[in-house]
PDB file of C-alpha atoms in Angstrom:
ATOM      1  CA  MET A   1     106.765  69.927 108.757  1.00 47.00           C
ATOM      2  CA  ALA A   2     108.765  73.047 109.573  1.00 60.00           C
ATOM      3  CA  SER A   3     108.712  76.077 107.303  1.00 70.00           C
ATOM      4  CA  THR A   4     111.782  76.779 105.162  1.00 86.00           C
ATOM      5  CA  TYR A   5     111.299  80.548 105.279  1.00 90.00           C
ATOM      6  CA  GLU A   6     111.612  82.311 108.623  1.00 94.00           C
ATOM      7  CA  LYS A   7     110.502  85.916 108.851  1.00 95.00           C
ATOM      8  CA  ILE A   8     113.364  88.107 110.063  1.00 96.00           C
ATOM      9  CA  ALA A   9     111.798  91.570 109.792  1.00 97.00           C
ATOM     10  CA  SER A  10     109.021  93.449 108.043  1.00 97.00           C
ATOM     11  CA  THR A  11     108.190  97.100 107.535  1.00 96.00           C
ATOM     12  CA  THR A  12     105.366  99.052 105.932  1.00 95.00           C
ATOM     13  CA  THR A  13     105.907 102.678 105.026  1.00 92.00           C
ATOM     14  CA  THR A  14     103.559 105.035 106.877  1.00 91.00           C
ATOM     15  CA  SER A  15     104.483 107.977 104.669  1.00 89.00           C
ATOM     16  CA  ASN A  16     106.378 108.442 101.419  1.00 86.00           C
ATOM     17  CA  ALA A  17     109.893 107.119 102.123  1.00 87.00           C
ATOM     18  CA  THR A  18     113.138 107.628 100.232  1.00 86.00           C
ATOM     19  CA  THR A  19     114.860 104.694 101.990  1.00 91.00           C
ATOM     20  CA  VAL A  20     113.980 101.412 103.679  1.00 94.00           C
ATOM     21  CA  ALA A  21     116.662  99.589 105.666  1.00 96.00           C
ATOM     22  CA  PHE A  22     117.189  96.242 107.363  1.00 97.00           C
ATOM     23  CA  SER A  23     120.139  96.131 109.759  1.00 97.00           C
ATOM     24  CA  SER A  24     121.786  93.694 112.179  1.00 96.00           C
ATOM     25  CA  ILE A  25     120.874  90.769 109.904  1.00 96.00           C
ATOM     26  CA  SER A  26     121.885  87.529 111.602  1.00 94.00           C
ATOM     27  CA  GLY A  27     124.269  85.239 109.727  1.00 93.00           C
ATOM     28  CA  THR A  28     122.408  82.080 110.781  1.00 93.00           C
ATOM     29  CA  TYR A  29     120.667  81.337 107.470  1.00 94.00           C
ATOM     30  CA  THR A  30     121.995  79.931 104.207  1.00 91.00           C
ATOM     31  CA  ASP A  31     120.274  82.567 102.052  1.00 95.00           C
ATOM     32  CA  ILE A  32     117.892  85.469 102.525  1.00 97.00           C
ATOM     33  CA  VAL A  33     114.889  86.613 100.504  1.00 97.00           C
ATOM     34  CA  LEU A  34     113.446  90.104 100.429  1.00 96.00           C
ATOM     35  CA  ILE A  35     109.832  90.422  99.232  1.00 95.00           C
ATOM     36  CA  CYS A  36     108.851  93.975  98.285  1.00 91.00           C
ATOM     37  CA  ALA A  37     105.351  95.105  97.354  1.00 89.00           C
ATOM     38  CA  TYR A  38     105.730  98.775  96.651  1.00 85.00           C
ATOM     39  CA  GLY A  39     104.829 101.733  94.544  1.00 81.00           C
ATOM     40  CA  THR A  40     107.253 104.387  93.424  1.00 75.00           C
ATOM     41  CA  SER A  41     106.212 107.791  92.268  1.00 69.00           C
ATOM     42  CA  THR A  42     107.502 110.643  90.110  1.00 58.00           C
ATOM     43  CA  PRO A  43     107.199 110.522  86.330  1.00 49.00           C
ATOM     44  CA  GLY A  44     110.137 109.103  84.435  1.00 49.00           C
ATOM     45  CA  SER A  45     112.478 106.249  85.115  1.00 52.00           C
ATOM     46  CA  ASN A  46     111.787 104.213  88.238  1.00 52.00           C
ATOM     47  CA  ALA A  47     115.111 104.167  90.084  1.00 65.00           C
ATOM     48  CA  PRO A  48     115.170 102.434  93.470  1.00 81.00           C
ATOM     49  CA  TYR A  49     118.427 100.592  94.125  1.00 85.00           C
ATOM     50  CA  ILE A  50     120.098  98.421  96.784  1.00 90.00           C
ATOM     51  CA  GLU A  51     123.182  98.984  98.906  1.00 92.00           C
ATOM     52  CA  TYR A  52     124.718  96.225 101.023  1.00 95.00           C
ATOM     53  CA  ASN A  53     126.499  97.134 104.287  1.00 96.00           C
ATOM     54  CA  SER A  54     126.337 100.848 103.454  1.00 93.00           C
ATOM     55  CA  ASP A  55     128.674 100.279 100.487  1.00 92.00           C
ATOM     56  CA  ALA A  56     127.681 103.213  98.287  1.00 86.00           C
ATOM     57  CA  TYR A  57     127.184 102.430  94.613  1.00 79.00           C
ATOM     58  CA  THR A  58     129.772 105.108  93.842  1.00 80.00           C
ATOM     59  CA  ASN A  59     132.412 102.681  95.177  1.00 85.00           C
ATOM     60  CA  ASN A  60     131.929 100.672  91.936  1.00 87.00           C
ATOM     61  CA  ASN A  61     131.380  97.294  93.624  1.00 90.00           C
ATOM     62  CA  TYR A  62     128.078  96.386  91.936  1.00 90.00           C
ATOM     63  CA  SER A  63     127.264  94.963  88.506  1.00 90.00           C
ATOM     64  CA  SER A  64     124.105  93.520  86.988  1.00 89.00           C
ATOM     65  CA  THR A  65     122.491  92.029  83.901  1.00 90.00           C
ATOM     66  CA  ARG A  66     118.767  92.565  83.297  1.00 88.00           C
ATOM     67  CA  LEU A  67     116.152  91.034  80.988  1.00 89.00           C
ATOM     68  CA  ARG A  68     112.778  92.732  80.571  1.00 87.00           C
ATOM     69  CA  GLY A  69     109.628  92.303  78.572  1.00 89.00           C
ATOM     70  CA  ASN A  70     106.259  93.980  78.304  1.00 84.00           C
ATOM     71  CA  GLY A  71     104.255  91.588  76.127  1.00 86.00           C
ATOM     72  CA  THR A  72     105.264  93.429  72.951  1.00 89.00           C
ATOM     73  CA  ALA A  73     109.033  93.810  73.121  1.00 90.00           C
ATOM     74  CA  ALA A  74     111.983  92.360  75.017  1.00 91.00           C
ATOM     75  CA  ALA A  75     115.247  94.030  75.988  1.00 89.00           C
ATOM     76  CA  SER A  76     118.393  93.421  77.981  1.00 90.00           C
ATOM     77  CA  SER A  77     120.946  95.649  79.639  1.00 86.00           C
ATOM     78  CA  ARG A  78     124.242  95.325  81.464  1.00 87.00           C
ATOM     79  CA  ARG A  79     125.621  97.646  84.137  1.00 84.00           C
ATOM     80  CA  SER A  80     129.105  97.647  85.635  1.00 84.00           C
ATOM     81  CA  SER A  81     130.324  99.900  88.418  1.00 73.00           C
ATOM     82  CA  ASP A  82     126.842 101.339  88.716  1.00 70.00           C
ATOM     83  CA  PRO A  83     123.927 101.135  91.154  1.00 70.00           C
ATOM     84  CA  PHE A  84     122.226  97.769  91.501  1.00 71.00           C
ATOM     85  CA  TYR A  85     118.788  99.030  90.483  1.00 73.00           C
ATOM     86  CA  ILE A  86     115.847  97.074  91.818  1.00 72.00           C
ATOM     87  CA  THR A  87     113.901  97.994  88.693  1.00 66.00           C
ATOM     88  CA  ASP A  88     114.341 100.050  85.552  1.00 59.00           C
ATOM     89  CA  GLY A  89     110.616 100.293  84.874  1.00 54.00           C
ATOM     90  CA  ILE A  90     108.912 103.440  83.689  1.00 53.00           C
ATOM     91  CA  ILE A  91     106.345 105.251  85.816  1.00 51.00           C
ATOM     92  CA  PRO A  92     103.335 106.605  83.940  1.00 52.00           C
ATOM     93  CA  ALA A  93     103.281 110.433  83.843  1.00 51.00           C
ATOM     94  CA  GLY A  94     101.711 111.640  87.065  1.00 54.00           C
ATOM     95  CA  GLY A  95     101.181 108.054  88.224  1.00 58.00           C
ATOM     96  CA  VAL A  96     102.561 105.287  90.341  1.00 64.00           C
ATOM     97  CA  ASN A  97     104.318 102.140  89.162  1.00 68.00           C
ATOM     98  CA  GLU A  98     103.256  99.286  91.409  1.00 77.00           C
ATOM     99  CA  THR A  99     105.864  96.550  91.651  1.00 81.00           C
ATOM    100  CA  LEU A 100     106.235  93.176  93.310  1.00 86.00           C
ATOM    101  CA  SER A 101     109.917  92.279  93.694  1.00 89.00           C
ATOM    102  CA  VAL A 102     111.338  88.985  94.926  1.00 94.00           C
ATOM    103  CA  ILE A 103     115.033  89.417  95.752  1.00 94.00           C
ATOM    104  CA  ASN A 104     117.055  86.258  96.509  1.00 96.00           C
ATOM    105  CA  ILE A 105     120.469  86.874  98.090  1.00 96.00           C
ATOM    106  CA  MET A 106     122.538  83.700  98.085  1.00 94.00           C
ATOM    107  CA  ASN A 107     125.324  82.865 100.550  1.00 94.00           C
ATOM    108  CA  TYR A 108     124.886  86.299 102.138  1.00 96.00           C
ATOM    109  CA  SER A 109     126.819  85.314 105.274  1.00 95.00           C
ATOM    110  CA  ASN A 110     129.678  83.494 103.516  1.00 95.00           C
ATOM    111  CA  THR A 111     132.934  85.427 103.934  1.00 96.00           C
ATOM    112  CA  THR A 112     134.891  83.764 101.114  1.00 96.00           C
ATOM    113  CA  THR A 113     132.711  84.529  98.069  1.00 95.00           C
ATOM    114  CA  TYR A 114     131.230  87.538  96.283  1.00 96.00           C
ATOM    115  CA  LYS A 115     127.480  87.924  96.780  1.00 95.00           C
ATOM    116  CA  THR A 116     125.061  86.987  93.998  1.00 95.00           C
ATOM    117  CA  THR A 117     121.512  88.314  93.897  1.00 94.00           C
ATOM    118  CA  LEU A 118     118.646  87.102  91.727  1.00 95.00           C
ATOM    119  CA  LEU A 119     115.696  89.437  91.352  1.00 92.00           C
ATOM    120  CA  LYS A 120     112.274  89.059  89.717  1.00 92.00           C
ATOM    121  CA  ASN A 121     109.879  91.966  89.174  1.00 85.00           C
ATOM    122  CA  ASN A 122     106.264  92.145  88.127  1.00 85.00           C
ATOM    123  CA  GLN A 123     105.331  95.753  87.345  1.00 78.00           C
ATOM    124  CA  ALA A 124     101.751  96.810  86.746  1.00 70.00           C
ATOM    125  CA  ALA A 125     102.718  99.672  84.418  1.00 69.00           C
ATOM    126  CA  SER A 126     105.616  98.274  82.417  1.00 75.00           C
ATOM    127  CA  GLY A 127     105.979  94.467  82.364  1.00 80.00           C
ATOM    128  CA  VAL A 128     108.275  91.889  83.930  1.00 87.00           C
ATOM    129  CA  GLU A 129     112.013  91.801  84.650  1.00 87.00           C
ATOM    130  CA  ALA A 130     114.657  89.317  85.753  1.00 91.00           C
ATOM    131  CA  LEU A 131     118.060  90.412  86.994  1.00 90.00           C
ATOM    132  CA  VAL A 132     121.250  88.839  88.235  1.00 93.00           C
ATOM    133  CA  ALA A 133     123.577  91.103  90.222  1.00 92.00           C
ATOM    134  CA  LEU A 134     126.981  90.764  91.811  1.00 93.00           C
ATOM    135  CA  TRP A 135     128.382  92.616  94.806  1.00 93.00           C
ATOM    136  CA  ASP A 136     132.119  92.066  94.600  1.00 93.00           C
ATOM    137  CA  LYS A 137     132.795  91.976  98.330  1.00 94.00           C
ATOM    138  CA  THR A 138     133.402  88.903 100.468  1.00 96.00           C
ATOM    139  CA  GLU A 139     132.110  90.327 103.748  1.00 96.00           C
ATOM    140  CA  ALA A 140     128.864  88.947 105.168  1.00 97.00           C
ATOM    141  CA  ILE A 141     125.802  91.085 104.437  1.00 97.00           C
ATOM    142  CA  SER A 142     124.431  92.491 107.683  1.00 97.00           C
ATOM    143  CA  THR A 143     122.611  95.567 106.324  1.00 97.00           C
ATOM    144  CA  ILE A 144     120.381  95.993 103.278  1.00 96.00           C
ATOM    145  CA  THR A 145     119.254  99.488 102.317  1.00 94.00           C
ATOM    146  CA  LEU A 146     116.785 100.199  99.523  1.00 91.00           C
ATOM    147  CA  LYS A 147     117.212 103.767  98.299  1.00 87.00           C
ATOM    148  CA  ASN A 148     115.746 106.087  95.702  1.00 81.00           C
ATOM    149  CA  LEU A 149     117.577 108.577  93.539  1.00 74.00           C
ATOM    150  CA  SER A 150     116.704 112.275  93.524  1.00 68.00           C
ATOM    151  CA  THR A 151     113.027 112.960  94.260  1.00 70.00           C
ATOM    152  CA  TYR A 152     111.807 109.372  93.900  1.00 77.00           C
ATOM    153  CA  TYR A 153     110.187 107.656  96.851  1.00 82.00           C
ATOM    154  CA  PHE A 154     108.374 104.521  97.972  1.00 85.00           C
ATOM    155  CA  ILE A 155     104.727 105.461  98.406  1.00 85.00           C
ATOM    156  CA  ASN A 156     102.864 105.228 101.694  1.00 88.00           C
ATOM    157  CA  GLY A 157     101.742 101.634 102.351  1.00 91.00           C
ATOM    158  CA  SER A 158     104.651  99.916 100.564  1.00 90.00           C
ATOM    159  CA  THR A 159     105.671  96.682 102.341  1.00 94.00           C
ATOM    160  CA  PHE A 160     109.096  95.046 102.639  1.00 95.00           C
ATOM    161  CA  THR A 161     109.624  91.678 104.338  1.00 97.00           C
ATOM    162  CA  LEU A 162     112.959  89.923 104.863  1.00 97.00           C
ATOM    163  CA  TYR A 163     113.048  86.140 105.258  1.00 97.00           C
ATOM    164  CA  GLY A 164     115.877  83.803 106.181  1.00 96.00           C
ATOM    165  CA  ILE A 165     116.126  80.408 104.501  1.00 94.00           C
ATOM    166  CA  LYS A 166     117.087  77.715 106.951  1.00 83.00           C
ATOM    167  CA  ALA A 167     119.787  75.193 106.154  1.00 70.00           C
ATOM    168  CA  ALA A 168     118.346  71.881 104.952  1.00 57.00           C
TER     169      ALA A 168
END
């Protein structure tokens, strides 16, 4: 039986990196999935975010709703016209927040609908999160860039793998 997931590209940071990008993404799949096993460093709020097709978050085309829990408390948040943050977790002072993110991007190559993203995070330092995000553009996604704000960075050895889901 053939595999449903087909690896498109993978990268592992060899030094601390402020961005990770996947470009020239083929439109031959129904959906794509990005699996990220990474650490981010710098005390305070963990702020990596996603841009599609170099559409800067300052263009106000992203919105998201997030649910989070840490075993003691639960919370939710809503963002409009703001960055599509991969995670809003907190990094321990002087430490690293290790995160496993599974990012499902549905109908990424469809040119008649906005793009919906479902994201699940498991964070060693702060709990779990689920997020639904909308990019209000109808163009096919051909570039995905993961960025960090300010002095944040993905630590050396972080891995990012993009898979295409074949049509059934």
